Amino acid sequence: MSKSWGAVLRGDDNDLQDWCDMLKPPFDPWVEVHGTDHVLRSASLDDLTSASEVRDRVVAHIERLNGAMSVMRDCQPLQFSGVAEITPEGKVHRTVFAQGFGRLRLRAAAATVTVGADGKPMPQPPPIPSEAQSWAAIADGDDLLEDALIYFGRAFPPDPARPPTFWFDLYNALECLMQRFGGGETAFLALDWAPRNEVKLLKQTANWSRHARRKNPAPSNPTTEEQAKVLLRRLLRKAFEAAATVPPPLSQA
């Protein structure tokens, strides 16, 4: 008999709520709330037989979703806090490792009701996968896009004590996109997804900033962290829009 597995998530309450809003059943992956626990579920976990296998697989799910949710909702990364085994009665058996978070994000939400010409509420449309769920499905079959999301999500650690790897991660995310679409910088720039000078400056800034031993001088007008974040979000959106029509390179297909 197969088991029902999930991962307990930890993070800012507003970020957890955003994940609930974007990751709903019946589409995969989804978030369930059990008491005070937010549990990430995926059908791909339920064929596993041990908690260690679940941990190894679900961490990648969380990391790429961190990248997607940063692009879509400006969420800070959530963290894996233990494997959850869900019984048929809905009880959760878990091990939780406490983590600290130091960021406050205010969240505003409003309910929307569509009414017809007669003023009465119209029926809700059938559910469809959220953008985050669609991106997760694409990343399942595209290693370079999955890696780009993971690197982007890692660039914004929630724990201020963790050593910053912002430029290292952003450089690698950009490199993944360049390899995925055209195999290098020249072909990628030709896509014109963003001003070419801005993309080139981002790469130069990230490449210079990520090295401890710097052989070349810094760019005269380097990309700021905020500019880098905005530009890479734009490139990731373009990449996932294009993924449906541009197959992965043969080396990763």
mmCIF file with all atom_site columns, N, CA and C in Angstrom, residues 7 58 76 89 106 117 139 153 169 194 249:
data_model
loop_
_atom_site.group_PDB
_atom_site.id
_atom_site.type_symbol
_atom_site.label_atom_id
_atom_site.label_alt_id
_atom_site.label_comp_id
_atom_site.label_asym_id
_atom_site.label_entity_id
_atom_site.label_seq_id
_atom_site.pdbx_PDB_ins_code
_atom_site.Cartn_x
_atom_site.Cartn_y
_atom_site.Cartn_z
_atom_site.occupancy
_atom_site.B_iso_or_equiv
_atom_site.pdbx_formal_charge
_atom_site.auth_seq_id
_atom_site.auth_comp_id
_atom_site.auth_asym_id
_atom_site.auth_atom_id
_atom_site.pdbx_PDB_model_num
ATOM 1  N N  . ALA A 1 7   ? 5.936   17.518 2.730   1.00 0.00 ? 7   ALA A N  1
ATOM 2  C CA . ALA A 1 7   ? 7.019   18.225 3.407   1.00 0.00 ? 7   ALA A CA 1
ATOM 3  C C  . ALA A 1 7   ? 6.425   19.361 4.222   1.00 0.00 ? 7   ALA A C  1
ATOM 4  N N  . VAL A 1 58  ? 11.930  16.052 -2.210  1.00 0.00 ? 58  VAL A N  1
ATOM 5  C CA . VAL A 1 58  ? 11.072  17.212 -2.001  1.00 0.00 ? 58  VAL A CA 1
ATOM 6  C C  . VAL A 1 58  ? 11.874  18.496 -1.842  1.00 0.00 ? 58  VAL A C  1
ATOM 7  N N  . GLN A 1 76  ? 9.713   35.512 0.049   1.00 0.00 ? 76  GLN A N  1
ATOM 8  C CA . GLN A 1 76  ? 10.974  35.006 0.546   1.00 0.00 ? 76  GLN A CA 1
ATOM 9  C C  . GLN A 1 76  ? 10.928  33.483 0.494   1.00 0.00 ? 76  GLN A C  1
ATOM 10 N N  . GLU A 1 89  ? -6.625  8.893  7.911   1.00 0.00 ? 89  GLU A N  1
ATOM 11 C CA . GLU A 1 89  ? -7.521  9.706  8.740   1.00 0.00 ? 89  GLU A CA 1
ATOM 12 C C  . GLU A 1 89  ? -7.146  11.180 8.722   1.00 0.00 ? 89  GLU A C  1
ATOM 13 N N  . LEU A 1 106 ? 3.976   42.754 4.695   1.00 0.00 ? 106 LEU A N  1
ATOM 14 C CA . LEU A 1 106 ? 2.553   42.996 4.819   1.00 0.00 ? 106 LEU A CA 1
ATOM 15 C C  . LEU A 1 106 ? 1.846   42.478 3.583   1.00 0.00 ? 106 LEU A C  1
ATOM 16 N N  . ALA A 1 117 ? -25.325 40.633 -15.841 1.00 0.00 ? 117 ALA A N  1
ATOM 17 C CA . ALA A 1 117 ? -26.119 41.835 -16.132 1.00 0.00 ? 117 ALA A CA 1
ATOM 18 C C  . ALA A 1 117 ? -27.285 41.991 -15.167 1.00 0.00 ? 117 ALA A C  1
ATOM 19 N N  . ALA A 1 139 ? 9.270   22.609 -15.408 1.00 0.00 ? 139 ALA A N  1
ATOM 20 C CA . ALA A 1 139 ? 10.579  22.326 -14.818 1.00 0.00 ? 139 ALA A CA 1
ATOM 21 C C  . ALA A 1 139 ? 10.803  20.837 -14.627 1.00 0.00 ? 139 ALA A C  1
ATOM 22 N N  . GLY A 1 153 ? 15.892  31.318 -6.606  1.00 0.00 ? 153 GLY A N  1
ATOM 23 C CA . GLY A 1 153 ? 15.314  31.230 -5.271  1.00 0.00 ? 153 GLY A CA 1
ATOM 24 C C  . GLY A 1 153 ? 16.359  31.281 -4.171  1.00 0.00 ? 153 GLY A C  1
ATOM 25 N N  . ASP A 1 169 ? 24.573  33.125 -7.276  1.00 0.00 ? 169 ASP A N  1
ATOM 26 C CA . ASP A 1 169 ? 23.344  32.451 -7.686  1.00 0.00 ? 169 ASP A CA 1
ATOM 27 C C  . ASP A 1 169 ? 22.714  33.110 -8.906  1.00 0.00 ? 169 ASP A C  1
ATOM 28 N N  . ALA A 1 194 ? 15.047  41.474 -23.320 1.00 0.00 ? 194 ALA A N  1
ATOM 29 C CA . ALA A 1 194 ? 15.334  42.667 -22.526 1.00 0.00 ? 194 ALA A CA 1
ATOM 30 C C  . ALA A 1 194 ? 16.432  43.426 -23.263 1.00 0.00 ? 194 ALA A C  1
ATOM 31 N N  . PRO A 1 249 ? 17.596  21.701 -25.181 1.00 0.00 ? 249 PRO A N  1
ATOM 32 C CA . PRO A 1 249 ? 18.726  21.212 -25.991 1.00 0.00 ? 249 PRO A CA 1
ATOM 33 C C  . PRO A 1 249 ? 18.808  19.701 -25.947 1.00 0.00 ? 249 PRO A C  1
#
